[in-house]
Amino acid sequence: MPKERPLWRGAAFRLCVLSAALLLCLQLAVRRSWCPEERPRLPAVAASGRAVPQTRGTAAAPGRRRVTYVRSGRRGGRPGRKTARWHIELQPWASPTPSLNYEALRFLKYISTSQISCEHMNLSSLRGNSEAMKRPWSVCLDERFSLIHRLRNKQCRLYSLGLGNDDNQFEISMANSGCEVHRFDPSIKSAHIQEGQHLWYHRLSVDWRDPNPAIAAHKLHSNTKKLGTILNEFGHQKIDVLKADVESAEWKILENLILEDVVEQIGQLVFEVHIHWPGFEVSGNDSTVVRYWYSLLRELELKDFRLFHTYKDLSKPQMLLKKEAFNASSCYTLSWVNTRWK
Ligand SMILES: *[C@@H]1O[C@H](CO)[C@@H](O)[C@H](O)[C@H]1NC(C)=O
Ligand SMILES: *[C@@H]1O[C@H](CO)[C@@H](O)[C@H](O)[C@H]1NC(C)=O
Ligand SMILES: *[C@@H]1O[C@H](CO)[C@@H](O)[C@H](O)[C@H]1NC(C)=O
């Protein structure tokens, strides 16, 4: 039967194609749930801690894109936690054609302008604490925010991130005002030291990622963790004040706090920011870097943080990304209050 064979073959062929298509569909569906769809469009500034190669699409799609993925190993215990993101949302460029000049002007104006006024910013006004507070570390003690009430009720908690040898006046004053103070400093001698009733030192440095366990095992003295991890391990739900003076690691740490929603557990932020170079693991050309800094701070604003104090350090080199043209200082201290925080 010469006519029947091609017929049978045709049917088998069609069946084959159909099952192949089905398989492909299945495979695609599985992969889709694992991968962020638009990986190649990641911005120049890598959010995942790796340098990401620059692609064409970046300038044309100014950061309105939001790549999300569902984490498999989500941390438990935090109610209402949203899905984590790969990277922050980049703001549009400050000008139609990217230029360092416009980016710098926008950024410097932003960090020099308070968004909310705060009347009581130092601790010397508190009863029983006559020590003069050293500016620029300012917290907001206005009655409408919870910090002053939590200080009075001795419920306050301060986390301070530093890298040794800076002065501890702020921490000591906060401790004397009744705040539980945890100072994280990798340079101290033992793992935990208690100094006075309310002041603890921990030999830990806060990073934007957890360390590779293989490396951590070899280097006994380098104990590096993400802030969210430390909070979990200490069993702390909230931090009233987070102070950070971490020599340019603040950008990636801040990014990590935003991406993992840890920032929502913090009442006030007091950060020293450094702008004489891009900062650890921040990459891209100068305008890209400044746009990234600006976008990070706008993310804070989106989460209802308001800048109430800004301090330009005139004692440090006056430069932005190694340039003196902008009359900027390499170092600013910025204080925000989380207006959503209770
Ligand atoms: C910097 O990089 C961005 C992104 O690749 C690009 O669009 C922009 O033109 C560059 N800016 C300058 C001033 O070279
Ligand atoms: C503390 O704040 C008050 C106003 O609230 C101000 O008059 C005083 O000079 C400040 N003290 C220090 C040491 O900054
Ligand atoms: C540079 O900054 C200082 C301090 O903020 C300010 O007093 C000065 O007027 C500025 N100079 C120029 C040329 O803008």
Short mmCIF file of N, CA, C and O in Angstrom, two decimals, residues 53-164:
data_model
loop_
_atom_site.label_atom_id
_atom_site.label_comp_id
_atom_site.label_asym_id
_atom_site.label_seq_id
_atom_site.Cartn_x
_atom_site.Cartn_y
_atom_site.Cartn_z
N PRO A 53 27.54 44.71 32.61
CA PRO A 53 27.96 45.42 31.41
C PRO A 53 26.89 46.39 30.93
O PRO A 53 25.69 46.15 31.08
N GLN A 54 27.35 47.46 30.39
CA GLN A 54 26.49 48.51 29.87
C GLN A 54 25.78 48.03 28.61
O GLN A 54 26.38 47.39 27.77
N THR A 55 24.50 48.30 28.49
CA THR A 55 23.81 47.94 27.26
C THR A 55 23.17 49.16 26.64
O THR A 55 22.98 50.17 27.29
N ARG A 56 22.76 49.00 25.39
CA ARG A 56 22.21 50.13 24.64
C ARG A 56 20.97 50.71 25.28
O ARG A 56 20.76 51.87 25.33
N GLY A 57 20.09 49.86 25.76
CA GLY A 57 18.76 50.29 26.20
C GLY A 57 18.73 51.28 27.35
O GLY A 57 17.70 51.87 27.60
N THR A 58 19.81 51.47 28.05
CA THR A 58 19.77 52.20 29.31
C THR A 58 19.31 53.65 29.17
O THR A 58 18.45 54.10 29.90
N ALA A 59 19.87 54.34 28.22
CA ALA A 59 19.54 55.76 28.09
C ALA A 59 18.12 55.93 27.58
O ALA A 59 17.40 56.83 28.00
N ALA A 60 17.69 55.03 26.71
CA ALA A 60 16.37 55.15 26.11
C ALA A 60 15.27 54.83 27.11
O ALA A 60 14.17 55.34 27.01
N ALA A 61 15.57 54.00 28.08
CA ALA A 61 14.57 53.61 29.05
C ALA A 61 15.00 54.10 30.42
O ALA A 61 15.60 53.38 31.19
N PRO A 62 14.71 55.35 30.72
CA PRO A 62 15.29 55.94 31.93
C PRO A 62 14.59 55.47 33.19
O PRO A 62 13.85 56.19 33.81
N GLY A 63 14.86 54.25 33.54
CA GLY A 63 14.56 53.82 34.89
C GLY A 63 13.11 53.66 35.28
O GLY A 63 12.81 53.46 36.43
N ARG A 64 12.20 53.74 34.37
CA ARG A 64 10.81 53.51 34.74
C ARG A 64 10.57 52.01 34.90
O ARG A 64 9.54 51.58 35.33
N ARG A 65 11.56 51.25 34.47
CA ARG A 65 11.41 49.80 34.45
C ARG A 65 11.61 49.23 35.84
O ARG A 65 12.43 49.66 36.60
N ARG A 66 10.84 48.27 36.17
CA ARG A 66 10.95 47.67 37.48
C ARG A 66 11.06 46.16 37.29
O ARG A 66 10.11 45.53 36.87
N VAL A 67 12.21 45.63 37.52
CA VAL A 67 12.38 44.19 37.38
C VAL A 67 12.19 43.54 38.74
O VAL A 67 12.87 43.89 39.69
N THR A 68 11.25 42.66 38.82
CA THR A 68 11.02 42.02 40.10
C THR A 68 11.17 40.52 39.98
O THR A 68 11.06 39.96 38.91
N TYR A 69 11.43 39.90 41.07
CA TYR A 69 11.44 38.45 41.07
C TYR A 69 11.00 37.96 42.42
O TYR A 69 11.05 38.69 43.40
N VAL A 70 10.54 36.77 42.48
CA VAL A 70 10.10 36.21 43.75
C VAL A 70 11.26 35.42 44.34
O VAL A 70 11.82 34.56 43.70
N ARG A 71 11.61 35.77 45.55
CA ARG A 71 12.71 35.07 46.20
C ARG A 71 12.21 33.75 46.74
O ARG A 71 11.15 33.66 47.30
N SER A 72 13.05 32.75 46.61
CA SER A 72 12.65 31.46 47.15
C SER A 72 12.93 31.41 48.64
O SER A 72 12.15 30.91 49.43
N GLY A 73 14.08 31.98 49.03
CA GLY A 73 14.46 31.92 50.44
C GLY A 73 14.07 33.16 51.19
O GLY A 73 14.91 33.80 51.80
N ARG A 74 12.81 33.52 51.16
CA ARG A 74 12.39 34.73 51.83
C ARG A 74 12.56 34.61 53.33
O ARG A 74 12.27 33.56 53.91
N ARG A 75 13.00 35.69 53.95
CA ARG A 75 13.17 35.64 55.40
C ARG A 75 11.81 35.64 56.07
O ARG A 75 10.91 36.38 55.70
N GLY A 76 11.69 34.83 57.08
CA GLY A 76 10.41 34.77 57.78
C GLY A 76 10.30 35.84 58.84
O GLY A 76 11.24 36.58 59.08
N GLY A 77 9.14 35.93 59.45
CA GLY A 77 9.01 36.76 60.63
C GLY A 77 8.72 38.22 60.39
O GLY A 77 8.49 38.95 61.32
N ARG A 78 8.72 38.65 59.14
CA ARG A 78 8.40 40.05 58.89
C ARG A 78 7.06 40.12 58.19
O ARG A 78 6.95 39.75 57.03
N PRO A 79 6.07 40.64 58.87
CA PRO A 79 4.76 40.68 58.26
C PRO A 79 4.73 41.66 57.09
O PRO A 79 5.41 42.70 57.12
N GLY A 80 3.97 41.33 56.09
CA GLY A 80 3.74 42.25 54.98
C GLY A 80 4.94 42.50 54.11
O GLY A 80 5.00 43.49 53.41
N ARG A 81 5.93 41.62 54.16
CA ARG A 81 7.11 41.83 53.33
C ARG A 81 6.79 41.62 51.87
O ARG A 81 6.25 40.61 51.47
N LYS A 82 7.16 42.57 51.07
CA LYS A 82 6.91 42.45 49.63
C LYS A 82 8.05 41.67 48.99
O LYS A 82 9.04 41.35 49.62
N THR A 83 7.88 41.42 47.72
CA THR A 83 8.94 40.70 47.02
C THR A 83 10.15 41.62 46.88
O THR A 83 10.00 42.82 46.63
N ALA A 84 11.32 41.06 47.02
CA ALA A 84 12.53 41.86 46.92
C ALA A 84 12.82 42.19 45.47
O ALA A 84 12.33 41.55 44.56
N ARG A 85 13.59 43.23 45.27
CA ARG A 85 13.92 43.67 43.90
C ARG A 85 15.39 43.47 43.64
O ARG A 85 16.19 43.43 44.54
N TRP A 86 15.72 43.43 42.36
CA TRP A 86 17.12 43.31 41.97
C TRP A 86 17.84 44.63 42.09
O TRP A 86 18.99 44.70 42.41
N HIS A 87 17.17 45.69 41.74
CA HIS A 87 17.85 46.98 41.74
C HIS A 87 16.85 48.09 41.95
O HIS A 87 15.65 47.89 41.76
N ILE A 88 17.35 49.23 42.35
CA ILE A 88 16.47 50.36 42.61
C ILE A 88 15.99 50.96 41.29
O ILE A 88 16.54 50.70 40.23
N GLU A 89 14.94 51.74 41.40
CA GLU A 89 14.39 52.39 40.23
C GLU A 89 15.19 53.65 39.92
O GLU A 89 15.30 54.53 40.77
N LEU A 90 15.74 53.72 38.74
CA LEU A 90 16.54 54.89 38.40
C LEU A 90 15.65 56.04 37.98
O LEU A 90 14.68 55.85 37.23
N GLN A 91 15.97 57.21 38.46
CA GLN A 91 15.26 58.42 38.04
C GLN A 91 15.68 58.77 36.61
O GLN A 91 16.76 58.40 36.17
N PRO A 92 14.81 59.50 35.88
CA PRO A 92 15.23 59.97 34.56
C PRO A 92 16.48 60.85 34.70
O PRO A 92 16.73 61.41 35.77
N TRP A 93 17.22 60.98 33.64
CA TRP A 93 18.38 61.88 33.67
C TRP A 93 17.90 63.29 34.00
O TRP A 93 16.76 63.64 33.72
N ALA A 94 18.80 64.07 34.54
CA ALA A 94 18.44 65.44 34.91
C ALA A 94 18.27 66.33 33.67
O ALA A 94 17.68 67.41 33.75
N SER A 95 18.81 65.91 32.55
CA SER A 95 18.75 66.73 31.34
C SER A 95 18.52 65.79 30.15
O SER A 95 18.79 64.60 30.23
N PRO A 96 18.03 66.34 29.00
CA PRO A 96 17.74 65.49 27.84
C PRO A 96 18.96 64.66 27.40
O PRO A 96 18.83 63.49 27.06
N THR A 97 20.13 65.28 27.41
CA THR A 97 21.35 64.54 27.12
C THR A 97 22.10 64.39 28.45
O THR A 97 22.33 65.38 29.13
N PRO A 98 22.48 63.16 28.81
CA PRO A 98 23.17 62.98 30.10
C PRO A 98 24.40 63.87 30.23
O PRO A 98 25.22 63.95 29.33
N SER A 99 24.45 64.59 31.34
CA SER A 99 25.62 65.45 31.55
C SER A 99 25.94 65.50 33.04
O SER A 99 25.03 65.59 33.88
N LEU A 100 27.19 65.42 33.38
CA LEU A 100 27.60 65.44 34.77
C LEU A 100 27.16 66.73 35.43
O LEU A 100 26.74 66.75 36.58
N ASN A 101 27.26 67.81 34.68
CA ASN A 101 26.91 69.10 35.23
C ASN A 101 25.47 69.12 35.78
O ASN A 101 25.24 69.47 36.93
N TYR A 102 24.52 68.68 34.97
CA TYR A 102 23.13 68.70 35.41
C TYR A 102 22.86 67.68 36.52
O TYR A 102 22.09 67.93 37.44
N GLU A 103 23.49 66.52 36.40
CA GLU A 103 23.30 65.51 37.44
C GLU A 103 23.81 66.03 38.78
O GLU A 103 23.15 65.89 39.81
N ALA A 104 25.00 66.64 38.74
CA ALA A 104 25.61 67.13 39.98
C ALA A 104 24.78 68.26 40.59
O ALA A 104 24.55 68.28 41.80
N LEU A 105 24.29 69.17 39.75
CA LEU A 105 23.50 70.28 40.28
C LEU A 105 22.23 69.77 40.95
O LEU A 105 21.87 70.20 42.04
N ARG A 106 21.57 68.82 40.29
CA ARG A 106 20.33 68.27 40.85
C ARG A 106 20.61 67.55 42.18
O ARG A 106 19.91 67.76 43.18
N PHE A 107 21.65 66.75 42.18
CA PHE A 107 21.98 65.97 43.38
C PHE A 107 22.39 66.87 44.54
O PHE A 107 21.92 66.71 45.68
N LEU A 108 23.26 67.83 44.26
CA LEU A 108 23.76 68.71 45.33
C LEU A 108 22.64 69.56 45.91
O LEU A 108 22.58 69.79 47.12
N LYS A 109 21.74 69.99 45.05
CA LYS A 109 20.61 70.77 45.53
C LYS A 109 19.76 69.88 46.44
O LYS A 109 19.29 70.31 47.50
N TYR A 110 19.58 68.63 46.02
CA TYR A 110 18.75 67.70 46.79
C TYR A 110 19.32 67.45 48.18
O TYR A 110 18.59 67.52 49.17
N ILE A 111 20.62 67.20 48.26
CA ILE A 111 21.18 66.87 49.57
C ILE A 111 21.43 68.11 50.43
O ILE A 111 21.83 67.99 51.58
N SER A 112 21.22 69.28 49.88
CA SER A 112 21.43 70.50 50.65
C SER A 112 20.12 71.11 51.12
O SER A 112 20.10 72.18 51.72
N THR A 113 19.00 70.46 50.81
CA THR A 113 17.70 71.05 51.10
C THR A 113 16.90 70.17 52.05
O THR A 113 16.60 69.02 51.73
N SER A 114 16.56 70.71 53.21
CA SER A 114 15.72 69.95 54.14
C SER A 114 14.32 69.85 53.58
O SER A 114 13.82 70.78 52.95
N GLN A 115 13.65 68.74 53.80
CA GLN A 115 12.31 68.54 53.27
C GLN A 115 11.25 68.74 54.34
O GLN A 115 10.06 68.79 54.05
N ILE A 116 11.70 68.80 55.57
CA ILE A 116 10.76 68.91 56.68
C ILE A 116 11.54 69.65 57.77
O ILE A 116 12.75 69.51 57.85
N SER A 117 10.84 70.45 58.57
CA SER A 117 11.62 71.16 59.57
C SER A 117 11.54 70.43 60.90
O SER A 117 10.51 69.85 61.24
N CYS A 118 12.64 70.47 61.58
CA CYS A 118 12.69 69.83 62.89
C CYS A 118 13.23 70.86 63.86
O CYS A 118 14.28 71.44 63.64
N GLU A 119 12.51 71.08 64.96
CA GLU A 119 12.93 72.14 65.89
C GLU A 119 13.95 71.67 66.91
O GLU A 119 14.85 72.40 67.27
N HIS A 120 13.78 70.44 67.38
CA HIS A 120 14.66 69.96 68.44
C HIS A 120 15.56 68.88 67.90
O HIS A 120 15.10 67.78 67.61
N MET A 121 16.83 69.24 67.78
CA MET A 121 17.72 68.30 67.13
C MET A 121 18.88 67.85 67.99
O MET A 121 19.74 67.14 67.53
N ASN A 122 18.97 68.31 69.22
CA ASN A 122 20.07 67.76 70.01
C ASN A 122 19.62 67.28 71.36
O ASN A 122 18.55 67.62 71.85
N LEU A 123 20.44 66.47 71.95
CA LEU A 123 20.06 65.77 73.16
C LEU A 123 20.28 66.60 74.41
O LEU A 123 19.81 66.24 75.48
N SER A 124 21.01 67.71 74.28
CA SER A 124 21.33 68.46 75.49
C SER A 124 20.08 69.05 76.12
O SER A 124 20.08 69.38 77.30
N SER A 125 19.00 69.14 75.33
CA SER A 125 17.77 69.68 75.89
C SER A 125 17.08 68.68 76.82
O SER A 125 16.25 69.04 77.63
N LEU A 126 17.47 67.40 76.69
CA LEU A 126 16.84 66.38 77.54
C LEU A 126 17.31 66.51 78.98
O LEU A 126 18.47 66.79 79.24
N ARG A 127 16.39 66.28 79.90
CA ARG A 127 16.70 66.35 81.31
C ARG A 127 17.80 65.34 81.67
O ARG A 127 17.80 64.22 81.19
N GLY A 128 18.70 65.71 82.50
CA GLY A 128 19.72 64.78 82.98
C GLY A 128 20.85 64.56 81.99
O GLY A 128 21.66 63.68 82.17
N ASN A 129 20.89 65.32 80.95
CA ASN A 129 21.96 65.13 79.98
C ASN A 129 22.52 66.49 79.59
O ASN A 129 21.99 67.17 78.73
N SER A 130 23.58 66.87 80.26
CA SER A 130 24.10 68.21 80.03
C SER A 130 25.23 68.24 79.01
O SER A 130 25.71 69.29 78.63
N GLU A 131 25.64 67.05 78.57
CA GLU A 131 26.76 67.01 77.62
C GLU A 131 26.39 67.74 76.32
O GLU A 131 25.33 67.54 75.76
N ALA A 132 27.30 68.51 75.87
CA ALA A 132 27.07 69.18 74.59
C ALA A 132 27.18 68.13 73.47
O ALA A 132 28.14 67.38 73.42
N MET A 133 26.18 68.09 72.64
CA MET A 133 26.22 67.15 71.53
C MET A 133 27.07 67.73 70.41
O MET A 133 26.98 68.88 70.07
N LYS A 134 27.85 66.86 69.86
CA LYS A 134 28.65 67.33 68.75
C LYS A 134 27.84 67.20 67.46
O LYS A 134 27.42 66.12 67.10
N ARG A 135 27.55 68.34 66.86
CA ARG A 135 26.98 68.28 65.52
C ARG A 135 27.99 67.59 64.65
O ARG A 135 29.15 67.52 65.04
N PRO A 136 27.74 67.05 63.52
CA PRO A 136 26.51 67.13 62.75
C PRO A 136 25.55 65.97 62.95
O PRO A 136 24.56 65.87 62.26
N TRP A 137 25.83 65.09 63.90
CA TRP A 137 24.95 63.93 64.06
C TRP A 137 23.66 64.39 64.72
O TRP A 137 23.58 64.52 65.92
N SER A 138 22.64 64.59 63.90
CA SER A 138 21.40 65.15 64.43
C SER A 138 20.25 64.16 64.33
O SER A 138 20.04 63.56 63.28
N VAL A 139 19.55 64.01 65.42
CA VAL A 139 18.31 63.25 65.40
C VAL A 139 17.18 64.23 65.66
O VAL A 139 17.40 65.32 66.19
N CYS A 140 15.98 63.87 65.25
CA CYS A 140 14.87 64.79 65.42
C CYS A 140 14.08 64.38 66.66
O CYS A 140 13.57 63.27 66.75
N LEU A 141 14.00 65.32 67.62
CA LEU A 141 13.34 65.03 68.90
C LEU A 141 12.02 65.79 69.04
O LEU A 141 11.54 66.00 70.16
N ASP A 142 11.44 66.20 67.92
CA ASP A 142 10.14 66.86 67.98
C ASP A 142 9.09 65.87 68.49
O ASP A 142 9.17 64.67 68.23
N GLU A 143 8.11 66.42 69.18
CA GLU A 143 7.09 65.58 69.82
C GLU A 143 6.27 64.75 68.81
O GLU A 143 5.75 63.69 69.14
N ARG A 144 6.16 65.25 67.59
CA ARG A 144 5.31 64.54 66.63
C ARG A 144 5.96 63.25 66.13
O ARG A 144 5.31 62.44 65.47
N PHE A 145 7.25 63.07 66.39
CA PHE A 145 7.89 61.81 66.00
C PHE A 145 8.15 60.98 67.26
O PHE A 145 8.30 61.52 68.36
N SER A 146 8.26 59.70 67.06
CA SER A 146 8.23 58.81 68.22
C SER A 146 9.53 58.79 69.02
O SER A 146 9.53 58.39 70.17
N LEU A 147 10.64 59.23 68.42
CA LEU A 147 11.93 59.04 69.09
C LEU A 147 11.97 59.62 70.50
O LEU A 147 12.40 58.96 71.44
N ILE A 148 11.48 60.85 70.66
CA ILE A 148 11.53 61.50 71.97
C ILE A 148 10.73 60.70 73.00
O ILE A 148 11.13 60.53 74.15
N HIS A 149 9.59 60.17 72.55
CA HIS A 149 8.75 59.39 73.48
C HIS A 149 9.42 58.08 73.85
O HIS A 149 9.37 57.64 74.99
N ARG A 150 10.05 57.47 72.86
CA ARG A 150 10.72 56.19 73.12
C ARG A 150 11.98 56.39 73.97
O ARG A 150 12.32 55.51 74.75
N LEU A 151 12.62 57.53 73.83
CA LEU A 151 13.75 57.85 74.71
C LEU A 151 13.26 57.99 76.15
O LEU A 151 13.85 57.44 77.07
N ARG A 152 12.16 58.71 76.32
CA ARG A 152 11.63 58.92 77.67
C ARG A 152 11.20 57.60 78.31
O ARG A 152 11.40 57.38 79.50
N ASN A 153 10.64 56.72 77.48
CA ASN A 153 10.19 55.42 78.01
C ASN A 153 11.28 54.37 78.03
O ASN A 153 11.00 53.20 78.28
N LYS A 154 12.49 54.78 77.70
CA LYS A 154 13.63 53.86 77.65
C LYS A 154 13.36 52.67 76.73
O LYS A 154 13.67 51.52 77.05
N GLN A 155 12.75 52.94 75.59
CA GLN A 155 12.49 51.88 74.62
C GLN A 155 13.33 52.07 73.36
O GLN A 155 13.14 51.36 72.38
N CYS A 156 14.19 53.07 73.41
CA CYS A 156 14.88 53.46 72.19
C CYS A 156 16.06 52.53 71.89
O CYS A 156 16.68 52.00 72.80
N ARG A 157 16.33 52.33 70.60
CA ARG A 157 17.47 51.50 70.21
C ARG A 157 18.22 52.18 69.06
O ARG A 157 17.63 52.57 68.07
N LEU A 158 19.52 52.33 69.26
CA LEU A 158 20.37 52.92 68.22
C LEU A 158 21.34 51.87 67.71
O LEU A 158 21.97 51.17 68.50
N TYR A 159 21.46 51.78 66.40
CA TYR A 159 22.52 50.98 65.79
C TYR A 159 23.51 51.97 65.17
O TYR A 159 23.09 52.89 64.46
N SER A 160 24.76 51.75 65.43
CA SER A 160 25.75 52.64 64.87
C SER A 160 26.79 51.83 64.10
O SER A 160 27.41 50.93 64.65
N LEU A 161 26.96 52.14 62.82
CA LEU A 161 27.91 51.42 61.99
C LEU A 161 29.13 52.30 61.77
O LEU A 161 29.01 53.44 61.36
N GLY A 162 30.29 51.74 62.10
CA GLY A 162 31.50 52.55 61.93
C GLY A 162 32.70 51.70 61.66
O GLY A 162 32.62 50.47 61.64
N LEU A 163 33.82 52.35 61.43
CA LEU A 163 35.03 51.62 61.12
C LEU A 163 36.15 52.05 62.04
O LEU A 163 37.20 52.50 61.62
N GLY A 164 35.93 51.92 63.32
CA GLY A 164 36.97 52.26 64.28
C GLY A 164 37.29 53.74 64.33
O GLY A 164 36.72 54.54 63.61
#
